[in-house]
Amino acid sequence: KLLNLSAGLSKQEVLAVMGTKTIRADDGTVVTNPYRTEMYRAKGSVFELLLYYTDIQKSDGAITDDELTPIVIKDEEVDGWGWSYWNNVIQKYEIRVR
């Protein structure tokens, strides 16, 4: 589904492409997507991070960040996705993350 994303999509379009359904992973873990959302403000922009459960690393029932893919929404439009992209945004905008 990530291949169907493009810069400039709205949050609603992302939700339509990626889905919002509860899924059952191969190990039986039940996950609602997006799994988690986070909001940040920096340099006059608002960033919303939609974290989707995309990849089981370990069948232990725990969901870790390496099993999630962030979709970065800047000022209500998709700006990019993936951890490398998000880490670049953090540096560029000097965002303080938990």
PDB file of N, CA and C in Angstrom:
ATOM      1  N   LYS A   1       0.813  -1.201   0.000  1.00  0.00           N
ATOM      2  CA  LYS A   1       0.000   0.000   0.000  1.00  0.00           C
ATOM      3  C   LYS A   1       0.856   1.264   0.000  1.00  0.00           C
ATOM      4  N   LEU A   2       2.047   1.162   0.593  1.00  0.00           N
ATOM      5  CA  LEU A   2       2.940   2.319   0.616  1.00  0.00           C
ATOM      6  C   LEU A   2       3.285   2.802  -0.786  1.00  0.00           C
ATOM      7  N   LEU A   3       3.319   1.887  -1.735  1.00  0.00           N
ATOM      8  CA  LEU A   3       3.646   2.251  -3.114  1.00  0.00           C
ATOM      9  C   LEU A   3       2.577   3.139  -3.747  1.00  0.00           C
ATOM     10  N   ASN A   4       1.389   3.175  -3.147  1.00  0.00           N
ATOM     11  CA  ASN A   4       0.299   3.988  -3.682  1.00  0.00           C
ATOM     12  C   ASN A   4       0.256   5.388  -3.080  1.00  0.00           C
ATOM     13  N   LEU A   5       1.213   5.713  -2.206  1.00  0.00           N
ATOM     14  CA  LEU A   5       1.272   7.050  -1.618  1.00  0.00           C
ATOM     15  C   LEU A   5       2.040   7.986  -2.536  1.00  0.00           C
ATOM     16  N   SER A   6       1.738   9.261  -2.403  1.00  0.00           N
ATOM     17  CA  SER A   6       2.514  10.283  -3.112  1.00  0.00           C
ATOM     18  C   SER A   6       2.466  11.571  -2.308  1.00  0.00           C
ATOM     19  N   ALA A   7       3.482  12.379  -2.466  1.00  0.00           N
ATOM     20  CA  ALA A   7       3.537  13.664  -1.782  1.00  0.00           C
ATOM     21  C   ALA A   7       2.335  14.502  -2.186  1.00  0.00           C
ATOM     22  N   GLY A   8       1.803  15.239  -1.219  1.00  0.00           N
ATOM     23  CA  GLY A   8       0.677  16.120  -1.488  1.00  0.00           C
ATOM     24  C   GLY A   8      -0.679  15.542  -1.149  1.00  0.00           C
ATOM     25  N   LEU A   9      -0.743  14.222  -0.888  1.00  0.00           N
ATOM     26  CA  LEU A   9      -2.027  13.637  -0.495  1.00  0.00           C
ATOM     27  C   LEU A   9      -2.473  14.211   0.846  1.00  0.00           C
ATOM     28  N   SER A  10      -3.772  14.301   1.054  1.00  0.00           N
ATOM     29  CA  SER A  10      -4.308  14.747   2.341  1.00  0.00           C
ATOM     30  C   SER A  10      -4.309  13.568   3.322  1.00  0.00           C
ATOM     31  N   LYS A  11      -4.498  13.873   4.583  1.00  0.00           N
ATOM     32  CA  LYS A  11      -4.582  12.814   5.593  1.00  0.00           C
ATOM     33  C   LYS A  11      -5.715  11.850   5.252  1.00  0.00           C
ATOM     34  N   GLN A  12      -6.850  12.372   4.832  1.00  0.00           N
ATOM     35  CA  GLN A  12      -7.990  11.517   4.492  1.00  0.00           C
ATOM     36  C   GLN A  12      -7.654  10.593   3.329  1.00  0.00           C
ATOM     37  N   GLU A  13      -6.907  11.096   2.356  1.00  0.00           N
ATOM     38  CA  GLU A  13      -6.499  10.261   1.224  1.00  0.00           C
ATOM     39  C   GLU A  13      -5.530   9.171   1.682  1.00  0.00           C
ATOM     40  N   VAL A  14      -4.632   9.506   2.615  1.00  0.00           N
ATOM     41  CA  VAL A  14      -3.715   8.504   3.177  1.00  0.00           C
ATOM     42  C   VAL A  14      -4.500   7.415   3.877  1.00  0.00           C
ATOM     43  N   LEU A  15      -5.473   7.814   4.693  1.00  0.00           N
ATOM     44  CA  LEU A  15      -6.287   6.836   5.414  1.00  0.00           C
ATOM     45  C   LEU A  15      -7.045   5.938   4.446  1.00  0.00           C
ATOM     46  N   ALA A  16      -7.492   6.503   3.332  1.00  0.00           N
ATOM     47  CA  ALA A  16      -8.203   5.703   2.326  1.00  0.00           C
ATOM     48  C   ALA A  16      -7.248   4.709   1.657  1.00  0.00           C
ATOM     49  N   VAL A  17      -6.034   5.141   1.354  1.00  0.00           N
ATOM     50  CA  VAL A  17      -5.052   4.276   0.697  1.00  0.00           C
ATOM     51  C   VAL A  17      -4.536   3.203   1.653  1.00  0.00           C
ATOM     52  N   MET A  18      -4.122   3.618   2.835  1.00  0.00           N
ATOM     53  CA  MET A  18      -3.482   2.705   3.787  1.00  0.00           C
ATOM     54  C   MET A  18      -4.490   1.897   4.608  1.00  0.00           C
ATOM     55  N   GLY A  19      -5.685   2.430   4.771  1.00  0.00           N
ATOM     56  CA  GLY A  19      -6.710   1.734   5.527  1.00  0.00           C
ATOM     57  C   GLY A  19      -6.720   2.113   6.993  1.00  0.00           C
ATOM     58  N   THR A  20      -7.832   1.791   7.637  1.00  0.00           N
ATOM     59  CA  THR A  20      -7.993   2.072   9.063  1.00  0.00           C
ATOM     60  C   THR A  20      -8.570   0.862   9.785  1.00  0.00           C
ATOM     61  N   LYS A  21      -8.487  -0.278   9.148  1.00  0.00           N
ATOM     62  CA  LYS A  21      -9.097  -1.480   9.714  1.00  0.00           C
ATOM     63  C   LYS A  21      -8.213  -2.128  10.766  1.00  0.00           C
ATOM     64  N   THR A  22      -8.863  -2.832  11.657  1.00  0.00           N
ATOM     65  CA  THR A  22      -8.148  -3.656  12.621  1.00  0.00           C
ATOM     66  C   THR A  22      -7.701  -4.914  11.886  1.00  0.00           C
ATOM     67  N   ILE A  23      -6.425  -5.248  12.048  1.00  0.00           N
ATOM     68  CA  ILE A  23      -5.883  -6.429  11.374  1.00  0.00           C
ATOM     69  C   ILE A  23      -5.349  -7.419  12.403  1.00  0.00           C
ATOM     70  N   ARG A  24      -5.251  -8.666  11.996  1.00  0.00           N
ATOM     71  CA  ARG A  24      -4.641  -9.693  12.834  1.00  0.00           C
ATOM     72  C   ARG A  24      -3.350 -10.124  12.147  1.00  0.00           C
ATOM     73  N   ALA A  25      -2.240  -9.901  12.841  1.00  0.00           N
ATOM     74  CA  ALA A  25      -0.934 -10.282  12.298  1.00  0.00           C
ATOM     75  C   ALA A  25      -0.794 -11.806  12.330  1.00  0.00           C
ATOM     76  N   ASP A  26       0.205 -12.296  11.607  1.00  0.00           N
ATOM     77  CA  ASP A  26       0.439 -13.740  11.526  1.00  0.00           C
ATOM     78  C   ASP A  26       0.646 -14.386  12.890  1.00  0.00           C
ATOM     79  N   ASP A  27       1.180 -13.626  13.847  1.00  0.00           N
ATOM     80  CA  ASP A  27       1.420 -14.180  15.185  1.00  0.00           C
ATOM     81  C   ASP A  27       0.199 -14.053  16.095  1.00  0.00           C
ATOM     82  N   GLY A  28      -0.930 -13.550  15.552  1.00  0.00           N
ATOM     83  CA  GLY A  28      -2.160 -13.422  16.333  1.00  0.00           C
ATOM     84  C   GLY A  28      -2.354 -12.056  16.960  1.00  0.00           C
ATOM     85  N   THR A  29      -1.357 -11.196  16.894  1.00  0.00           N
ATOM     86  CA  THR A  29      -1.466  -9.851  17.447  1.00  0.00           C
ATOM     87  C   THR A  29      -2.525  -9.072  16.683  1.00  0.00           C
ATOM     88  N   VAL A  30      -3.414  -8.397  17.415  1.00  0.00           N
ATOM     89  CA  VAL A  30      -4.464  -7.594  16.799  1.00  0.00           C
ATOM     90  C   VAL A  30      -4.013  -6.136  16.831  1.00  0.00           C
ATOM     91  N   VAL A  31      -4.066  -5.483  15.655  1.00  0.00           N
ATOM     92  CA  VAL A  31      -3.566  -4.122  15.520  1.00  0.00           C
ATOM     93  C   VAL A  31      -4.568  -3.266  14.766  1.00  0.00           C
ATOM     94  N   THR A  32      -4.812  -2.070  15.284  1.00  0.00           N
ATOM     95  CA  THR A  32      -5.630  -1.093  14.569  1.00  0.00           C
ATOM     96  C   THR A  32      -4.674  -0.107  13.913  1.00  0.00           C
ATOM     97  N   ASN A  33      -4.853   0.149  12.624  1.00  0.00           N
ATOM     98  CA  ASN A  33      -3.996   1.088  11.912  1.00  0.00           C
ATOM     99  C   ASN A  33      -4.725   2.388  11.642  1.00  0.00           C
ATOM    100  N   PRO A  34      -4.087   3.558  11.676  1.00  0.00           N
ATOM    101  CA  PRO A  34      -2.715   3.671  12.093  1.00  0.00           C
ATOM    102  C   PRO A  34      -2.557   3.236  13.549  1.00  0.00           C
ATOM    103  N   TYR A  35      -1.433   2.599  13.829  1.00  0.00           N
ATOM    104  CA  TYR A  35      -1.180   2.054  15.161  1.00  0.00           C
ATOM    105  C   TYR A  35      -1.021   3.166  16.189  1.00  0.00           C
ATOM    106  N   ARG A  36      -0.360   4.258  15.759  1.00  0.00           N
ATOM    107  CA  ARG A  36      -0.115   5.377  16.669  1.00  0.00           C
ATOM    108  C   ARG A  36       0.013   6.645  15.834  1.00  0.00           C
ATOM    109  N   THR A  37      -0.356   7.768  16.419  1.00  0.00           N
ATOM    110  CA  THR A  37      -0.142   9.060  15.766  1.00  0.00           C
ATOM    111  C   THR A  37       0.604   9.975  16.733  1.00  0.00           C
ATOM    112  N   GLU A  38       1.382  10.868  16.179  1.00  0.00           N
ATOM    113  CA  GLU A  38       2.122  11.839  16.981  1.00  0.00           C
ATOM    114  C   GLU A  38       2.045  13.185  16.276  1.00  0.00           C
ATOM    115  N   MET A  39       2.046  14.267  17.059  1.00  0.00           N
ATOM    116  CA  MET A  39       1.984  15.622  16.498  1.00  0.00           C
ATOM    117  C   MET A  39       3.185  16.420  16.998  1.00  0.00           C
ATOM    118  N   TYR A  40       3.736  17.233  16.089  1.00  0.00           N
ATOM    119  CA  TYR A  40       4.858  18.095  16.428  1.00  0.00           C
ATOM    120  C   TYR A  40       4.671  19.445  15.742  1.00  0.00           C
ATOM    121  N   ARG A  41       5.160  20.501  16.386  1.00  0.00           N
ATOM    122  CA  ARG A  41       5.169  21.835  15.788  1.00  0.00           C
ATOM    123  C   ARG A  41       6.629  22.282  15.728  1.00  0.00           C
ATOM    124  N   ALA A  42       7.017  22.817  14.581  1.00  0.00           N
ATOM    125  CA  ALA A  42       8.385  23.304  14.436  1.00  0.00           C
ATOM    126  C   ALA A  42       8.462  24.309  13.300  1.00  0.00           C
ATOM    127  N   LYS A  43       9.132  25.413  13.554  1.00  0.00           N
ATOM    128  CA  LYS A  43       9.403  26.438  12.541  1.00  0.00           C
ATOM    129  C   LYS A  43       8.159  26.822  11.740  1.00  0.00           C
ATOM    130  N   GLY A  44       7.038  27.005  12.444  1.00  0.00           N
ATOM    131  CA  GLY A  44       5.812  27.453  11.803  1.00  0.00           C
ATOM    132  C   GLY A  44       5.010  26.380  11.087  1.00  0.00           C
ATOM    133  N   SER A  45       5.439  25.144  11.157  1.00  0.00           N
ATOM    134  CA  SER A  45       4.708  24.047  10.507  1.00  0.00           C
ATOM    135  C   SER A  45       4.194  23.059  11.555  1.00  0.00           C
ATOM    136  N   VAL A  46       3.155  22.348  11.179  1.00  0.00           N
ATOM    137  CA  VAL A  46       2.606  21.283  12.018  1.00  0.00           C
ATOM    138  C   VAL A  46       2.872  19.960  11.315  1.00  0.00           C
ATOM    139  N   PHE A  47       3.473  19.040  12.051  1.00  0.00           N
ATOM    140  CA  PHE A  47       3.781  17.715  11.526  1.00  0.00           C
ATOM    141  C   PHE A  47       2.923  16.692  12.246  1.00  0.00           C
ATOM    142  N   GLU A  48       2.271  15.836  11.482  1.00  0.00           N
ATOM    143  CA  GLU A  48       1.540  14.712  12.053  1.00  0.00           C
ATOM    144  C   GLU A  48       2.188  13.447  11.522  1.00  0.00           C
ATOM    145  N   LEU A  49       2.493  12.563  12.425  1.00  0.00           N
ATOM    146  CA  LEU A  49       3.117  11.300  12.075  1.00  0.00           C
ATOM    147  C   LEU A  49       2.072  10.206  12.232  1.00  0.00           C
ATOM    148  N   LEU A  50       1.767   9.511  11.143  1.00  0.00           N
ATOM    149  CA  LEU A  50       0.869   8.355  11.189  1.00  0.00           C
ATOM    150  C   LEU A  50       1.759   7.123  11.137  1.00  0.00           C
ATOM    151  N   LEU A  51       1.750   6.331  12.189  1.00  0.00           N
ATOM    152  CA  LEU A  51       2.615   5.156  12.253  1.00  0.00           C
ATOM    153  C   LEU A  51       1.789   3.907  11.981  1.00  0.00           C
ATOM    154  N   TYR A  52       2.103   3.265  10.857  1.00  0.00           N
ATOM    155  CA  TYR A  52       1.390   2.062  10.429  1.00  0.00           C
ATOM    156  C   TYR A  52       2.206   0.815  10.733  1.00  0.00           C
ATOM    157  N   TYR A  53       1.526  -0.196  11.221  1.00  0.00           N
ATOM    158  CA  TYR A  53       2.135  -1.502  11.476  1.00  0.00           C
ATOM    159  C   TYR A  53       2.321  -2.186  10.129  1.00  0.00           C
ATOM    160  N   THR A  54       3.587  -2.399   9.733  1.00  0.00           N
ATOM    161  CA  THR A  54       3.850  -2.905   8.387  1.00  0.00           C
ATOM    162  C   THR A  54       4.725  -4.143   8.333  1.00  0.00           C
ATOM    163  N   ASP A  55       5.433  -4.476   9.425  1.00  0.00           N
ATOM    164  CA  ASP A  55       6.404  -5.558   9.304  1.00  0.00           C
ATOM    165  C   ASP A  55       6.708  -6.206  10.652  1.00  0.00           C
ATOM    166  N   ILE A  56       6.386  -7.494  10.800  1.00  0.00           N
ATOM    167  CA  ILE A  56       6.726  -8.219  12.032  1.00  0.00           C
ATOM    168  C   ILE A  56       8.220  -8.509  12.034  1.00  0.00           C
ATOM    169  N   GLN A  57       8.895  -8.093  13.092  1.00  0.00           N
ATOM    170  CA  GLN A  57      10.310  -8.400  13.254  1.00  0.00           C
ATOM    171  C   GLN A  57      10.494  -9.602  14.180  1.00  0.00           C
ATOM    172  N   LYS A  58       9.613  -9.664  15.191  1.00  0.00           N
ATOM    173  CA  LYS A  58       9.705 -10.709  16.196  1.00  0.00           C
ATOM    174  C   LYS A  58       8.290 -11.048  16.653  1.00  0.00           C
ATOM    175  N   SER A  59       7.920 -12.308  16.608  1.00  0.00           N
ATOM    176  CA  SER A  59       6.570 -12.718  17.025  1.00  0.00           C
ATOM    177  C   SER A  59       6.518 -12.847  18.538  1.00  0.00           C
ATOM    178  N   ASP A  60       6.500 -11.691  19.195  1.00  0.00           N
ATOM    179  CA  ASP A  60       6.500 -11.699  20.655  1.00  0.00           C
ATOM    180  C   ASP A  60       5.301 -10.963  21.248  1.00  0.00           C
ATOM    181  N   GLY A  61       4.397 -10.494  20.391  1.00  0.00           N
ATOM    182  CA  GLY A  61       3.215  -9.786  20.866  1.00  0.00           C
ATOM    183  C   GLY A  61       3.464  -8.310  21.127  1.00  0.00           C
ATOM    184  N   ALA A  62       4.733  -7.881  21.141  1.00  0.00           N
ATOM    185  CA  ALA A  62       5.066  -6.471  21.347  1.00  0.00           C
ATOM    186  C   ALA A  62       5.291  -5.819  19.988  1.00  0.00           C
ATOM    187  N   ILE A  63       4.807  -4.587  19.848  1.00  0.00           N
ATOM    188  CA  ILE A  63       5.001  -3.866  18.597  1.00  0.00           C
ATOM    189  C   ILE A  63       6.026  -2.765  18.850  1.00  0.00           C
ATOM    190  N   THR A  64       7.131  -2.844  18.118  1.00  0.00           N
ATOM    191  CA  THR A  64       8.227  -1.897  18.290  1.00  0.00           C
ATOM    192  C   THR A  64       8.314  -0.977  17.073  1.00  0.00           C
ATOM    193  N   ASP A  65       9.062   0.113  17.224  1.00  0.00           N
ATOM    194  CA  ASP A  65       9.149   1.097  16.142  1.00  0.00           C
ATOM    195  C   ASP A  65       9.670   0.505  14.839  1.00  0.00           C
ATOM    196  N   ASP A  66      10.533  -0.514  14.915  1.00  0.00           N
ATOM    197  CA  ASP A  66      11.064  -1.092  13.671  1.00  0.00           C
ATOM    198  C   ASP A  66      10.022  -1.928  12.929  1.00  0.00           C
ATOM    199  N   GLU A  67       8.859  -2.108  13.534  1.00  0.00           N
ATOM    200  CA  GLU A  67       7.755  -2.810  12.877  1.00  0.00           C
ATOM    201  C   GLU A  67       6.718  -1.819  12.326  1.00  0.00           C
ATOM    202  N   LEU A  68       6.991  -0.535  12.511  1.00  0.00           N
ATOM    203  CA  LEU A  68       6.085   0.527  12.075  1.00  0.00           C
ATOM    204  C   LEU A  68       6.726   1.329  10.950  1.00  0.00           C
ATOM    205  N   THR A  69       5.890   1.904  10.100  1.00  0.00           N
ATOM    206  CA  THR A  69       6.363   2.816   9.061  1.00  0.00           C
ATOM    207  C   THR A  69       5.681   4.164   9.280  1.00  0.00           C
ATOM    208  N   PRO A  70       6.485   5.230   9.462  1.00  0.00           N
ATOM    209  CA  PRO A  70       5.884   6.553   9.645  1.00  0.00           C
ATOM    210  C   PRO A  70       5.523   7.201   8.312  1.00  0.00           C
ATOM    211  N   ILE A  71       4.351   7.802   8.282  1.00  0.00           N
ATOM    212  CA  ILE A  71       3.942   8.635   7.154  1.00  0.00           C
ATOM    213  C   ILE A  71       3.913  10.057   7.700  1.00  0.00           C
ATOM    214  N   VAL A  72       4.693  10.940   7.103  1.00  0.00           N
ATOM    215  CA  VAL A  72       4.871  12.300   7.597  1.00  0.00           C
ATOM    216  C   VAL A  72       3.928  13.241   6.868  1.00  0.00           C
ATOM    217  N   ILE A  73       3.036  13.850   7.635  1.00  0.00           N
ATOM    218  CA  ILE A  73       2.102  14.832   7.079  1.00  0.00           C
ATOM    219  C   ILE A  73       2.534  16.198   7.603  1.00  0.00           C
ATOM    220  N   LYS A  74       2.883  17.076   6.683  1.00  0.00           N
ATOM    221  CA  LYS A  74       3.313  18.433   7.043  1.00  0.00           C
ATOM    222  C   LYS A  74       2.253  19.405   6.559  1.00  0.00           C
ATOM    223  N   ASP A  75       1.722  20.177   7.499  1.00  0.00           N
ATOM    224  CA  ASP A  75       0.701  21.174   7.167  1.00  0.00           C
ATOM    225  C   ASP A  75      -0.423  20.561   6.324  1.00  0.00           C
ATOM    226  N   GLU A  76      -0.884  19.385   6.774  1.00  0.00           N
ATOM    227  CA  GLU A  76      -2.061  18.692   6.242  1.00  0.00           C
ATOM    228  C   GLU A  76      -1.862  18.001   4.898  1.00  0.00           C
ATOM    229  N   GLU A  77      -0.607  17.842   4.446  1.00  0.00           N
ATOM    230  CA  GLU A  77      -0.333  17.106   3.211  1.00  0.00           C
ATOM    231  C   GLU A  77       0.832  16.149   3.421  1.00  0.00           C
ATOM    232  N   VAL A  78       0.795  15.014   2.758  1.00  0.00           N
ATOM    233  CA  VAL A  78       1.893  14.059   2.853  1.00  0.00           C
ATOM    234  C   VAL A  78       3.171  14.727   2.353  1.00  0.00           C
ATOM    235  N   ASP A  79       4.196  14.627   3.194  1.00  0.00           N
ATOM    236  CA  ASP A  79       5.494  15.198   2.858  1.00  0.00           C
ATOM    237  C   ASP A  79       6.467  14.086   2.478  1.00  0.00           C
ATOM    238  N   GLY A  80       6.270  12.886   3.051  1.00  0.00           N
ATOM    239  CA  GLY A  80       7.127  11.739   2.784  1.00  0.00           C
ATOM    240  C   GLY A  80       6.826  10.629   3.764  1.00  0.00           C
ATOM    241  N   TRP A  81       7.587   9.539   3.701  1.00  0.00           N
ATOM    242  CA  TRP A  81       7.356   8.423   4.613  1.00  0.00           C
ATOM    243  C   TRP A  81       8.638   7.616   4.789  1.00  0.00           C
ATOM    244  N   GLY A  82       8.638   6.852   5.855  1.00  0.00           N
ATOM    245  CA  GLY A  82       9.796   6.021   6.188  1.00  0.00           C
ATOM    246  C   GLY A  82      10.641   6.666   7.277  1.00  0.00           C
ATOM    247  N   TRP A  83      11.409   5.816   7.975  1.00  0.00           N
ATOM    248  CA  TRP A  83      12.216   6.318   9.096  1.00  0.00           C
ATOM    249  C   TRP A  83      13.336   7.231   8.636  1.00  0.00           C
ATOM    250  N   SER A  84      13.976   6.953   7.533  1.00  0.00           N
ATOM    251  CA  SER A  84      15.057   7.822   7.036  1.00  0.00           C
ATOM    252  C   SER A  84      14.508   9.214   6.742  1.00  0.00           C
ATOM    253  N   TYR A  85      13.341   9.245   6.098  1.00  0.00           N
ATOM    254  CA  TYR A  85      12.723  10.527   5.771  1.00  0.00           C
ATOM    255  C   TYR A  85      12.402  11.294   7.048  1.00  0.00           C
ATOM    256  N   TRP A  86      11.768  10.623   8.012  1.00  0.00           N
ATOM    257  CA  TRP A  86      11.387  11.270   9.269  1.00  0.00           C
ATOM    258  C   TRP A  86      12.629  11.773  10.014  1.00  0.00           C
ATOM    259  N   ASN A  87      13.692  10.993  10.044  1.00  0.00           N
ATOM    260  CA  ASN A  87      14.915  11.432  10.722  1.00  0.00           C
ATOM    261  C   ASN A  87      15.505  12.677  10.051  1.00  0.00           C
ATOM    262  N   ASN A  88      15.411  12.769   8.734  1.00  0.00           N
ATOM    263  CA  ASN A  88      15.863  13.973   8.026  1.00  0.00           C
ATOM    264  C   ASN A  88      15.019  15.192   8.394  1.00  0.00           C
ATOM    265  N   VAL A  89      13.694  14.979   8.518  1.00  0.00           N
ATOM    266  CA  VAL A  89      12.788  16.071   8.907  1.00  0.00           C
ATOM    267  C   VAL A  89      13.122  16.538  10.321  1.00  0.00           C
ATOM    268  N   ILE A  90      13.366  15.604  11.221  1.00  0.00           N
ATOM    269  CA  ILE A  90      13.717  15.942  12.611  1.00  0.00           C
ATOM    270  C   ILE A  90      14.934  16.852  12.633  1.00  0.00           C
ATOM    271  N   GLN A  91      15.948  16.504  11.860  1.00  0.00           N
ATOM    272  CA  GLN A  91      17.171  17.317  11.820  1.00  0.00           C
ATOM    273  C   GLN A  91      16.929  18.672  11.158  1.00  0.00           C
ATOM    274  N   LYS A  92      16.258  18.661  10.027  1.00  0.00           N
ATOM    275  CA  LYS A  92      16.030  19.901   9.269  1.00  0.00           C
ATOM    276  C   LYS A  92      15.242  20.927  10.072  1.00  0.00           C
ATOM    277  N   TYR A  93      14.198  20.466  10.778  1.00  0.00           N
ATOM    278  CA  TYR A  93      13.310  21.373  11.502  1.00  0.00           C
ATOM    279  C   TYR A  93      13.618  21.429  12.994  1.00  0.00           C
ATOM    280  N   GLU A  94      14.674  20.719  13.405  1.00  0.00           N
ATOM    281  CA  GLU A  94      15.095  20.699  14.809  1.00  0.00           C
ATOM    282  C   GLU A  94      13.943  20.318  15.733  1.00  0.00           C
ATOM    283  N   ILE A  95      13.273  19.230  15.391  1.00  0.00           N
ATOM    284  CA  ILE A  95      12.115  18.754  16.156  1.00  0.00           C
ATOM    285  C   ILE A  95      12.611  17.934  17.347  1.00  0.00           C
ATOM    286  N   ARG A  96      12.052  18.212  18.497  1.00  0.00           N
ATOM    287  CA  ARG A  96      12.364  17.438  19.692  1.00  0.00           C
ATOM    288  C   ARG A  96      11.385  16.276  19.781  1.00  0.00           C
ATOM    289  N   VAL A  97      11.923  15.070  19.748  1.00  0.00           N
ATOM    290  CA  VAL A  97      11.106  13.858  19.765  1.00  0.00           C
ATOM    291  C   VAL A  97      11.321  13.159  21.097  1.00  0.00           C
ATOM    292  N   ARG A  98      10.246  12.661  21.651  1.00  0.00           N
ATOM    293  CA  ARG A  98      10.254  11.958  22.939  1.00  0.00           C
ATOM    294  C   ARG A  98      11.577  11.447  23.268  1.00  0.00           C
TER     295      ARG A  98
END
